[in-house]
Coordinates of C-alpha atoms in Angstrom, one line a residue:
X1 CA 0.0 0.0 0.0
X2 CA 1.4 3.4 -1.0
X3 CA 0.8 6.8 0.3
X4 CA -2.6 8.5 0.2
X5 CA -2.7 11.1 -2.6
X6 CA -2.5 14.0 0.0
X7 CA 0.5 12.4 1.7
X8 CA 2.2 11.6 -1.6
X9 CA 1.8 15.2 -2.9
X10 CA 3.0 16.6 0.4
X11 CA 6.1 14.4 0.4
X12 CA 6.8 15.1 -3.3
X13 CA 6.6 18.9 -2.6
X14 CA 9.0 18.6 0.3
X15 CA 11.5 16.5 -1.7
X16 CA 11.4 19.0 -4.6
X17 CA 11.8 21.8 -2.1
X18 CA 14.8 20.1 -0.5
X19 CA 16.4 19.4 -3.9
X20 CA 15.9 22.9 -5.2
X21 CA 16.3 25.0 -2.0
X22 CA 15.2 28.4 -3.1
X23 CA 14.9 31.6 -1.0
X24 CA 15.9 30.2 2.4
X25 CA 18.4 27.5 3.0
X26 CA 17.1 24.8 5.4
X27 CA 20.0 23.1 7.1
X28 CA 20.4 19.4 7.3
X29 CA 22.0 17.4 10.1
X30 CA 24.7 16.4 7.6
X31 CA 26.0 20.0 8.0
X32 CA 26.3 19.6 11.8
X33 CA 27.3 19.6 14.5
X34 CA 26.2 23.2 14.6
X35 CA 27.5 26.0 16.8
X36 CA 25.2 26.4 19.7
X37 CA 22.4 29.1 19.3
X38 CA 20.4 30.6 22.1
X39 CA 17.3 32.8 21.5
X40 CA 16.8 34.5 24.9
X41 CA 13.3 35.0 26.2
X42 CA 11.5 37.8 24.5
X43 CA 10.5 40.1 27.3
X44 CA 7.6 41.5 25.2
X45 CA 5.9 38.1 25.6
X46 CA 4.0 36.7 28.6
X47 CA 6.1 34.1 30.4
X48 CA 2.9 32.3 31.2
X49 CA -0.9 32.6 31.4
X50 CA -3.8 31.6 33.6
X51 CA -5.7 28.4 33.3
X52 CA -9.0 28.4 31.6
X53 CA -11.9 28.3 34.1
X54 CA -14.0 25.1 34.1
X55 CA -17.0 27.1 32.7
X56 CA -15.0 28.1 29.7
X57 CA -16.9 27.0 26.5
X58 CA -14.1 24.7 25.5
X59 CA -14.1 22.9 28.8
X60 CA -17.8 22.9 29.8
X61 CA -19.8 19.8 29.4
X62 CA -22.3 20.1 26.5
X63 CA -23.5 16.5 25.9
X64 CA -26.4 15.1 27.9
X65 CA -25.4 12.5 30.5
X66 CA -25.9 9.3 28.5
X67 CA -24.3 10.7 25.3
X68 CA -20.6 10.3 24.5
X69 CA -18.1 13.1 25.1
X70 CA -14.3 13.4 25.3
X71 CA -14.1 11.2 22.2
X72 CA -10.5 10.2 21.4
X73 CA -8.7 8.0 19.0
X74 CA -5.4 6.1 19.4
X75 CA -3.5 3.8 17.0
X76 CA -3.8 0.1 17.8
X77 CA -2.1 -1.1 14.5
X78 CA -2.2 0.0 10.9
X79 CA -5.4 -2.0 10.5
X80 CA -7.1 -1.3 13.9
X81 CA -8.0 1.8 15.9
X82 CA -8.9 2.5 19.5
X83 CA -12.0 4.7 20.1
X84 CA -12.5 6.0 23.6
X85 CA -15.1 8.2 25.2
X86 CA -16.9 9.1 28.4
X87 CA -20.6 8.9 29.4
X88 CA -22.4 9.8 32.6
X89 CA -21.6 12.5 35.2
X90 CA -18.4 12.5 37.3
X91 CA -19.0 13.2 41.0
X92 CA -16.8 15.1 43.5
X93 CA -17.5 15.6 47.2
X94 CA -16.9 14.0 50.6
X95 CA -19.1 11.1 49.7
X96 CA -19.5 9.9 46.1
X97 CA -21.2 6.8 44.6
X98 CA -19.4 5.2 41.6
X99 CA -21.4 4.7 38.5
X100 CA -22.1 1.1 37.2
X101 CA -20.3 0.7 33.8
X102 CA -22.6 -2.2 32.9
X103 CA -25.6 0.1 32.6
X104 CA -24.3 1.6 29.3
X105 CA -23.0 -0.3 26.2
X106 CA -19.8 0.5 24.4
X107 CA -20.4 0.5 20.6
X108 CA -18.8 2.0 17.6
X109 CA -20.7 2.0 14.3
X110 CA -18.5 2.6 11.3
X111 CA -18.2 2.4 7.5
X112 CA -16.4 3.8 4.5
X113 CA -19.2 6.3 3.5
X114 CA -20.6 9.2 5.5
X115 CA -24.0 8.3 7.0
X116 CA -23.6 4.5 6.3
X117 CA -22.4 2.3 9.1
X118 CA -22.5 -1.4 8.1
X119 CA -20.1 -2.5 10.8
X120 CA -20.3 -2.4 14.6
X121 CA -17.7 -3.2 17.2
X122 CA -18.2 -3.5 20.9
X123 CA -15.8 -2.9 23.7
X124 CA -15.4 -2.5 27.4
X125 CA -16.2 0.2 30.0
X126 CA -14.9 1.1 33.4
X127 CA -14.6 3.9 36.0
X128 CA -11.9 5.1 38.4
X129 CA -11.8 6.8 41.7
X130 CA -9.5 9.4 43.3
X131 CA -10.0 8.9 47.0
X132 CA -8.6 11.1 49.8
X133 CA -9.9 9.8 53.2
X134 CA -8.7 12.9 55.0
X135 CA -10.7 15.6 56.7
X136 CA -11.5 18.5 54.4
X137 CA -10.4 16.7 51.1
X138 CA -13.0 15.8 48.5
X139 CA -13.2 12.5 46.7
X140 CA -13.9 12.0 43.0
X141 CA -15.4 9.2 40.9
X142 CA -15.3 9.4 37.1
X143 CA -17.9 9.1 34.5
X144 CA -18.0 5.8 32.6
X145 CA -15.0 5.5 30.4
X146 CA -15.4 3.4 27.2
X147 CA -12.7 1.8 25.0
X148 CA -13.5 0.0 21.7
X149 CA -10.9 -1.5 19.4
X150 CA -12.0 -1.5 15.8
X151 CA -10.2 -4.2 13.8
X152 CA -10.0 -5.3 10.2
X153 CA -9.6 -1.8 8.8
X154 CA -7.8 -1.1 5.5
X155 CA -4.6 1.0 5.8
X156 CA -4.4 4.5 4.4
X157 CA -8.2 4.8 4.2
X158 CA -10.9 7.1 5.6
X159 CA -13.7 5.8 7.9
X160 CA -16.8 7.4 9.3
X161 CA -18.1 6.5 12.7
X162 CA -20.4 7.1 15.6
X163 CA -20.0 5.8 19.1
X164 CA -22.3 5.3 22.1
X165 CA -25.2 3.0 23.1
X166 CA -27.7 2.3 20.3
X167 CA -30.1 0.7 22.7
X168 CA -30.5 4.0 24.5
X169 CA -30.5 6.0 21.2
X170 CA -27.5 7.8 22.6
X171 CA -25.0 7.8 19.8
X172 CA -22.6 10.6 19.1
X173 CA -22.5 12.8 16.0
X174 CA -20.6 11.4 13.0
X175 CA -16.8 11.7 13.1
X176 CA -14.2 10.4 10.7
X177 CA -10.5 9.3 10.8
X178 CA -7.9 8.1 8.4
X179 CA -5.9 5.0 9.0
X180 CA -2.1 5.2 8.5
X181 CA -0.1 3.2 5.9
X182 CA 1.2 -0.3 6.5
X183 CA 4.9 -0.5 7.4
X184 CA 6.7 0.4 4.2
X185 CA 9.9 2.3 3.5
X186 CA 8.0 4.4 0.9
X187 CA 4.9 5.3 3.0
X188 CA 4.7 7.7 5.8
X189 CA 2.1 9.8 7.8
X190 CA 1.7 13.2 6.3
X191 CA 2.5 15.2 9.4
X192 CA 3.3 14.1 12.9
X193 CA 2.5 16.7 15.5
X194 CA 4.6 16.7 18.7
X195 CA 3.6 18.6 21.8
X196 CA 4.3 18.2 25.6
X197 CA 3.4 19.8 28.9
X198 CA 0.2 21.2 27.4
X199 CA -2.1 22.1 30.3
X200 CA -5.2 24.2 29.9
X201 CA -4.1 27.8 29.7
X202 CA -4.7 30.5 27.1
X203 CA -1.2 29.5 25.8
X204 CA -2.4 25.9 25.5
X205 CA -5.3 27.2 23.5
X206 CA -3.0 29.0 21.1
X207 CA -0.8 25.8 20.8
X208 CA -3.8 23.6 19.9
X209 CA -5.3 26.0 17.5
X210 CA -1.9 26.4 15.7
X211 CA -1.4 22.6 15.7
X212 CA -4.9 22.1 14.3
X213 CA -4.1 24.5 11.4
X214 CA -1.1 22.4 10.6
X215 CA -3.4 19.5 9.9
X216 CA -1.4 16.5 11.4
X217 CA -2.1 12.8 10.7
X218 CA -1.3 11.9 14.3
X219 CA -0.2 13.5 17.5
X220 CA 2.6 12.5 20.0
X221 CA 1.7 13.9 23.4
X222 CA 4.9 13.6 25.5
X223 CA 3.5 13.8 29.0
X224 CA 2.1 16.3 31.5
X225 CA -1.3 16.6 30.0
X226 CA -3.8 18.4 32.3
X227 CA -1.9 19.7 35.3
X228 CA -4.9 18.8 37.4
X229 CA -2.6 18.3 40.4
X230 CA -2.0 22.1 40.5
X231 CA -5.3 22.3 42.2
X232 CA -6.8 21.4 45.6
X233 CA -9.7 18.9 45.6
X234 CA -12.1 21.8 46.1
X235 CA -11.0 23.3 42.7
X236 CA -9.1 26.1 44.3
X237 CA -5.6 26.8 43.0
X238 CA -3.0 24.8 45.0
X239 CA 0.7 25.5 44.3
X240 CA 2.4 27.3 41.4
X241 CA 4.9 24.5 40.6
X242 CA 5.1 20.7 41.0
X243 CA 8.1 20.7 43.4
X244 CA 6.4 23.2 45.8
X245 CA 4.9 21.6 48.9
X246 CA 1.3 21.6 50.1
X247 CA 2.1 22.9 53.6
X248 CA -1.1 21.9 55.3
X249 CA -2.2 18.8 53.3
X250 CA -1.5 15.2 54.1
X251 CA -1.1 14.3 50.5
X252 CA -0.6 15.9 47.1
X253 CA -4.1 16.9 46.0
X254 CA -5.6 17.0 42.5
X255 CA -8.8 18.4 41.0
X256 CA -10.0 15.6 38.7
X257 CA -12.6 17.6 36.9
X258 CA -9.7 19.3 35.1
X259 CA -9.2 15.9 33.3
X260 CA -12.8 16.0 32.1
X261 CA -12.3 19.6 30.9
X262 CA -9.1 18.6 29.1
X263 CA -10.9 15.7 27.3
X264 CA -13.6 18.2 26.1
X265 CA -10.9 20.7 25.1
X266 CA -9.1 18.1 23.0
X267 CA -12.1 16.3 21.5
X268 CA -12.4 18.4 18.3
X269 CA -8.9 17.2 17.5
X270 CA -8.7 13.8 19.1
X271 CA -12.1 12.6 17.7
X272 CA -10.6 12.6 14.2
X273 CA -6.8 12.4 14.7
X274 CA -5.2 9.6 16.8
X275 CA -3.2 10.8 19.8
X276 CA -0.4 8.7 21.3
X277 CA 0.5 9.5 24.9
X278 CA 3.2 8.9 27.4
X279 CA 3.0 9.7 31.1
X280 CA 4.6 12.6 32.8
X281 CA 5.2 13.5 36.5
X282 CA 1.9 15.4 36.7
X283 CA 0.0 12.2 35.9
X284 CA 1.4 10.5 39.0
X285 CA -1.5 11.8 41.3
X286 CA -0.8 9.7 44.4
X287 CA -3.6 8.3 46.5
X288 CA -3.5 6.2 49.7
X289 CA -2.2 2.6 49.6
X290 CA 0.4 3.5 46.9
X291 CA -2.2 4.0 44.1
X292 CA -0.8 6.3 41.3
X293 CA -1.7 7.2 37.7
X294 CA -5.4 6.2 38.2
X295 CA -6.7 8.7 35.7
X296 CA -4.0 8.3 33.1
X297 CA -4.2 4.5 33.1
X298 CA -8.0 4.5 32.9
X299 CA -8.6 7.2 30.4
X300 CA -6.2 6.3 27.6
X301 CA -6.1 3.2 25.4
X302 CA -2.7 2.4 24.1
X303 CA -1.3 -0.6 22.1
X304 CA 0.5 -2.2 24.9
X305 CA -0.7 -5.7 24.4
X306 CA -0.5 -5.3 20.6
X307 CA 3.2 -4.5 21.0
X308 CA 4.0 -7.3 23.5
X309 CA 4.2 -5.0 26.6
X310 CA 2.5 -5.9 29.9
X311 CA 2.2 -2.3 30.9
X312 CA 0.4 0.8 29.6
X313 CA 3.5 2.9 30.6
X314 CA 5.5 1.6 27.7
X315 CA 4.6 0.3 24.3
X316 CA 5.4 0.7 20.6
X317 CA 3.5 1.0 17.3
X318 CA 4.2 1.5 13.6
X319 CA 2.9 4.3 11.4
X320 CA 4.0 3.6 7.8
X321 CA 7.8 3.5 7.7
X322 CA 8.2 4.8 11.2
X323 CA 8.5 2.6 14.3
X324 CA 7.7 4.5 17.5
X325 CA 8.8 3.3 20.9
X326 CA 7.1 5.0 23.9
X327 CA 9.0 4.6 27.2
X328 CA 8.0 5.3 30.8
X329 CA 10.3 7.3 33.0
X330 CA 8.2 6.8 36.2
X331 CA 8.3 3.0 36.3
X332 CA 11.3 0.8 36.6
X333 CA 13.8 1.6 33.8
X334 CA 16.8 -0.4 35.1
X335 CA 18.6 -2.9 32.9
X336 CA 17.2 -5.7 35.2
X337 CA 13.6 -4.6 34.9
X338 CA 10.6 -5.6 32.8
X339 CA 10.6 -2.4 30.7
X340 CA 14.2 -2.8 29.7
X341 CA 13.6 -6.4 28.7
X342 CA 10.6 -5.5 26.7
X343 CA 12.5 -2.6 25.0
X344 CA 15.3 -4.9 24.1
X345 CA 13.0 -7.4 22.5
X346 CA 11.0 -4.7 20.7
X347 CA 14.1 -3.1 19.2
X348 CA 15.4 -6.5 18.0
X349 CA 12.1 -7.1 16.2
X350 CA 12.2 -3.9 14.2
X351 CA 12.8 -4.5 10.5
X352 CA 14.5 -1.3 9.3
X353 CA 13.8 -2.4 5.7
X354 CA 10.1 -1.8 6.4
X355 CA 10.3 0.9 9.1
X356 CA 13.6 2.7 8.4
X357 CA 12.8 5.4 10.9
X358 CA 13.0 4.7 14.7
X359 CA 11.6 7.4 17.0
X360 CA 11.7 7.1 20.8
X361 CA 9.6 9.2 23.2
X362 CA 9.5 9.7 27.0
X363 CA 8.8 12.6 29.3
X364 CA 11.9 14.0 31.0
X365 CA 14.9 14.8 28.8
X366 CA 18.3 13.2 29.2
X367 CA 20.0 16.1 27.4
X368 CA 19.0 19.5 28.8
X369 CA 20.9 22.7 29.3
X370 CA 18.2 24.5 31.2
X371 CA 18.5 24.9 35.0
X372 CA 15.1 23.3 35.4
X373 CA 15.3 19.5 35.6
X374 CA 19.1 19.6 34.9
X375 CA 20.5 16.0 35.0
X376 CA 17.3 15.0 36.7
X377 CA 17.0 11.7 34.9
X378 CA 20.6 10.9 34.5
X379 CA 20.0 7.5 36.1
X380 CA 17.6 6.6 33.2
X381 CA 20.1 7.8 30.7
X382 CA 22.9 5.6 32.1
X383 CA 20.6 2.6 32.1
X384 CA 19.1 2.9 28.6
X385 CA 21.1 5.1 26.3
X386 CA 23.5 2.6 25.0
X387 CA 20.8 0.2 23.9
X388 CA 19.0 2.9 22.0
X389 CA 22.3 4.0 20.4
X390 CA 23.1 0.4 19.4
X391 CA 19.8 0.2 17.6
X392 CA 20.4 3.5 15.7
X393 CA 17.4 5.4 17.1
X394 CA 17.0 8.4 14.8
X395 CA 15.1 11.0 16.9
X396 CA 14.1 11.3 20.6
X397 CA 11.2 13.5 21.7
X398 CA 10.8 14.6 25.3
X399 CA 9.1 17.3 27.3
X400 CA 9.3 18.2 31.1
X401 CA 11.4 21.3 30.5
X402 CA 9.1 24.2 29.6
X403 CA 11.1 25.5 26.7
X404 CA 12.4 24.3 23.3
X405 CA 15.8 22.7 22.7
X406 CA 17.2 20.7 19.8
X407 CA 20.5 18.9 20.2
X408 CA 23.3 18.1 17.8
X409 CA 23.6 14.3 17.3
X410 CA 25.0 13.1 20.6
X411 CA 25.9 10.0 22.6
X412 CA 27.1 9.8 26.1
X413 CA 27.5 13.6 26.2
X414 CA 29.9 13.4 23.2
X415 CA 29.1 14.7 19.7
X416 CA 28.5 11.7 17.6
X417 CA 27.2 11.7 14.0
X418 CA 25.4 8.4 14.7
X419 CA 23.7 9.5 17.9
X420 CA 20.0 10.4 17.9
X421 CA 18.7 14.0 17.4
X422 CA 17.2 14.8 20.9
X423 CA 14.4 17.4 20.8
X424 CA 12.7 18.8 23.9
X425 CA 9.2 20.2 23.3
X426 CA 7.9 20.7 26.9
X427 CA 6.5 24.1 25.9
X428 CA 2.9 23.3 25.1
X429 CA 1.6 26.2 27.3
X430 CA 1.1 25.0 30.9
X431 CA 0.4 27.1 33.9
X432 CA 4.0 26.7 35.3
X433 CA 5.3 29.2 32.8
X434 CA 8.1 28.9 30.3
X435 CA 11.6 28.2 31.6
X436 CA 14.1 30.9 30.9
X437 CA 17.2 30.1 33.0
X438 CA 20.1 28.0 31.5
X439 CA 22.4 25.9 33.6
X440 CA 25.4 27.7 32.0
X441 CA 24.1 31.2 32.9
X442 CA 26.1 32.9 35.7
X443 CA 24.8 31.8 39.0
X444 CA 22.1 29.5 37.5
X445 CA 23.9 26.1 37.8
X446 CA 21.8 24.1 40.2
X447 CA 23.3 22.2 43.1
X448 CA 23.8 18.5 42.7
X449 CA 21.2 18.1 45.4
X450 CA 18.6 19.9 43.3
X451 CA 16.3 18.4 40.7
X452 CA 15.5 15.2 42.4
X453 CA 13.2 13.0 40.2
X454 CA 9.8 11.9 41.4
X455 CA 10.8 8.4 40.5
X456 CA 14.2 6.6 40.5
X457 CA 17.5 7.5 42.0
X458 CA 19.9 10.4 41.7
X459 CA 22.9 10.0 39.5
X460 CA 24.2 13.5 39.1
X461 CA 27.8 13.6 37.9
X462 CA 30.7 15.9 37.1
X463 CA 32.1 15.4 33.7
X464 CA 35.4 13.6 33.3
X465 CA 36.3 14.7 29.8
X466 CA 35.4 17.3 27.1
X467 CA 34.7 21.0 27.5
X468 CA 33.1 20.6 30.9
X469 CA 35.8 18.3 32.4
X470 CA 35.7 18.4 36.2
X471 CA 32.5 20.4 36.3
X472 CA 28.8 19.8 37.1
X473 CA 27.7 22.5 34.6
X474 CA 29.2 23.9 31.4
X475 CA 30.3 27.5 31.6
X476 CA 28.7 28.1 28.2
X477 CA 26.0 26.5 26.1
X478 CA 27.1 22.9 25.7
X479 CA 28.4 21.9 22.3
X480 CA 25.7 19.2 22.0
X481 CA 23.0 21.9 22.4
X482 CA 22.3 23.2 18.9
X483 CA 19.3 25.5 19.4
X484 CA 17.3 26.6 22.4
X485 CA 14.6 29.2 22.9
X486 CA 12.2 30.0 25.7
X487 CA 8.9 30.1 23.9
X488 CA 5.7 28.1 23.8
X489 CA 4.9 26.1 20.8
X490 CA 4.7 22.7 19.1
X491 CA 6.5 20.7 16.4
X492 CA 5.7 19.0 13.1
X493 CA 7.7 16.1 11.8
X494 CA 7.2 15.4 8.0
X495 CA 9.0 12.2 6.9
X496 CA 9.8 12.4 3.3
X497 CA 11.5 9.1 2.5
X498 CA 13.7 6.6 4.2
X499 CA 16.5 9.1 4.4
X500 CA 15.1 12.6 4.9
X501 CA 12.6 14.1 7.4
X502 CA 11.7 17.8 7.9
X503 CA 11.4 19.0 11.5
X504 CA 9.7 22.3 12.1
X505 CA 9.2 23.9 15.5
X506 CA 6.3 26.4 15.4
X507 CA 6.3 29.1 18.1
X508 CA 3.0 30.4 19.4
X509 CA 3.9 34.0 18.7
X510 CA 4.2 33.1 15.0
X511 CA 0.7 31.6 14.6
X512 CA -0.7 34.6 12.7
X513 CA 2.4 35.1 10.5
X514 CA 2.3 33.2 7.2
X515 CA 5.2 30.7 6.7
X516 CA 6.7 31.8 9.9
X517 CA 8.2 29.4 12.5
X518 CA 11.1 29.0 14.8
X519 CA 13.7 26.2 14.4
X520 CA 13.7 24.1 11.2
X521 CA 16.0 21.4 10.0
X522 CA 16.2 18.3 7.7
X523 CA 17.1 15.2 9.8
X524 CA 19.1 12.9 7.6
X525 CA 19.7 9.2 8.3
X526 CA 23.0 7.5 7.5
X527 CA 22.3 3.8 8.1
X528 CA 25.3 2.5 6.1
X529 CA 27.7 4.7 8.1
X530 CA 26.3 4.1 11.5
X531 CA 25.2 0.4 11.6
X532 CA 28.7 -1.0 11.4
X533 CA 30.2 1.7 13.7
X534 CA 28.0 1.1 16.7
X535 CA 27.7 -2.7 16.8
X536 CA 30.6 -3.0 19.1
X537 CA 29.3 -0.4 21.6
X538 CA 29.0 -1.9 25.1
X539 CA 25.8 -1.6 27.1
X540 CA 27.2 0.9 29.5
X541 CA 27.6 4.7 29.9
X542 CA 30.5 6.5 31.5
X543 CA 31.3 10.1 31.0

């Protein structure tokens, strides 16, 4: 199966554009490593913005109780799609009564023509609770969350669907989606949107509106979705940052209705474009008895079983000639753990003749020159980096740091033409504001005791070689940091063929300027050069 006509024409245009580079030269990674570039924070811009209120039209509930809302798609395989939605009314208060999922069916009616639905698929439904048995704290129980897996679809084809319960005459309006191509070195999604640390602010609104205008085929959401844990259970604002303490609370609180508002906010996009998620620290949401991630794990369907994973925290999937591996930073990532074992097997199964591109995603960056979260997940890097390098991962997307940063190809803190291109896009628009301090700015290097991760150990190190030898921080922008800027935005990856992909970072302040954007580069694969070079690399990491 080849590309759909739209994808083919888009890729053809990009290839011609690359070959004939006209007015503005777009660099390629073959020209790197590049001298580090920093665009300082534009003081004329807001560093942050307030959250949208729950009664905002994009967050408020509009569907009657038995009708579907918060409809979202996720890729299961090139020939199957997850459809998820919510019915019923969530409850919040000192005493709540969970709904009975068996009272509402989970059905998706679908077909290849608008208004005609010859096929039906049924799925499962569930609820979750966020309980705080402490005086003064409110409990929450969700609406009924439905997940249906549609199978037997044709790749690269458009389908029309409704979801809900036909026995109650409670079906949604018609929506449509396009399946992605089969694994094929000559077939790719048209545009892959990448966004992280989104939240629900007016900046988030600008990001999503801009992203929608860019008409992606799929979305990578790299963690920290709603920031519901910035609120008390009463809905009052809690703390301005994740690391701040709740001085008078026995537990970190969260206001779960923000999740419902976020689902409604995203529905115009996610009801027609599949969104693939990975968890961030703001999804932890601890309860008593060690319960964590209840909302995240219940609300999102991911292809974990389809990819041989026993956990929704890590999984993989194919989209045309791209293999995506989604990793979890807040579950065991050690070389002796289940995630590492799964990742090793998954990487060994990848056929680079069919999926030449290998893209990895998780939430906290390993390479980061901002003061915020500096070296925070160094332990994870030391455990996993060598395995990803040996399998020639092409691109790594992360969030967590609320700014944009693209790295030169790097491995083990050393410039390496066969290392991945690491890109941080934790600048979706959340309430914690954009990060503006760099670890190499005078007086901004954090202490080794700072930036402790919410999960895992601390492996902060001083460098034993290179420009930062003997230091914890560089005294200038690191040589592996190619471009950094403190602005909100999102990215679009357009894979052209098995060798070239165009990466564009779109800043929010450029949304109304035609053909305007921030960083842009062609990422170029060199499999012949790199495959032989890295086979002998040991599975260890020492700087």
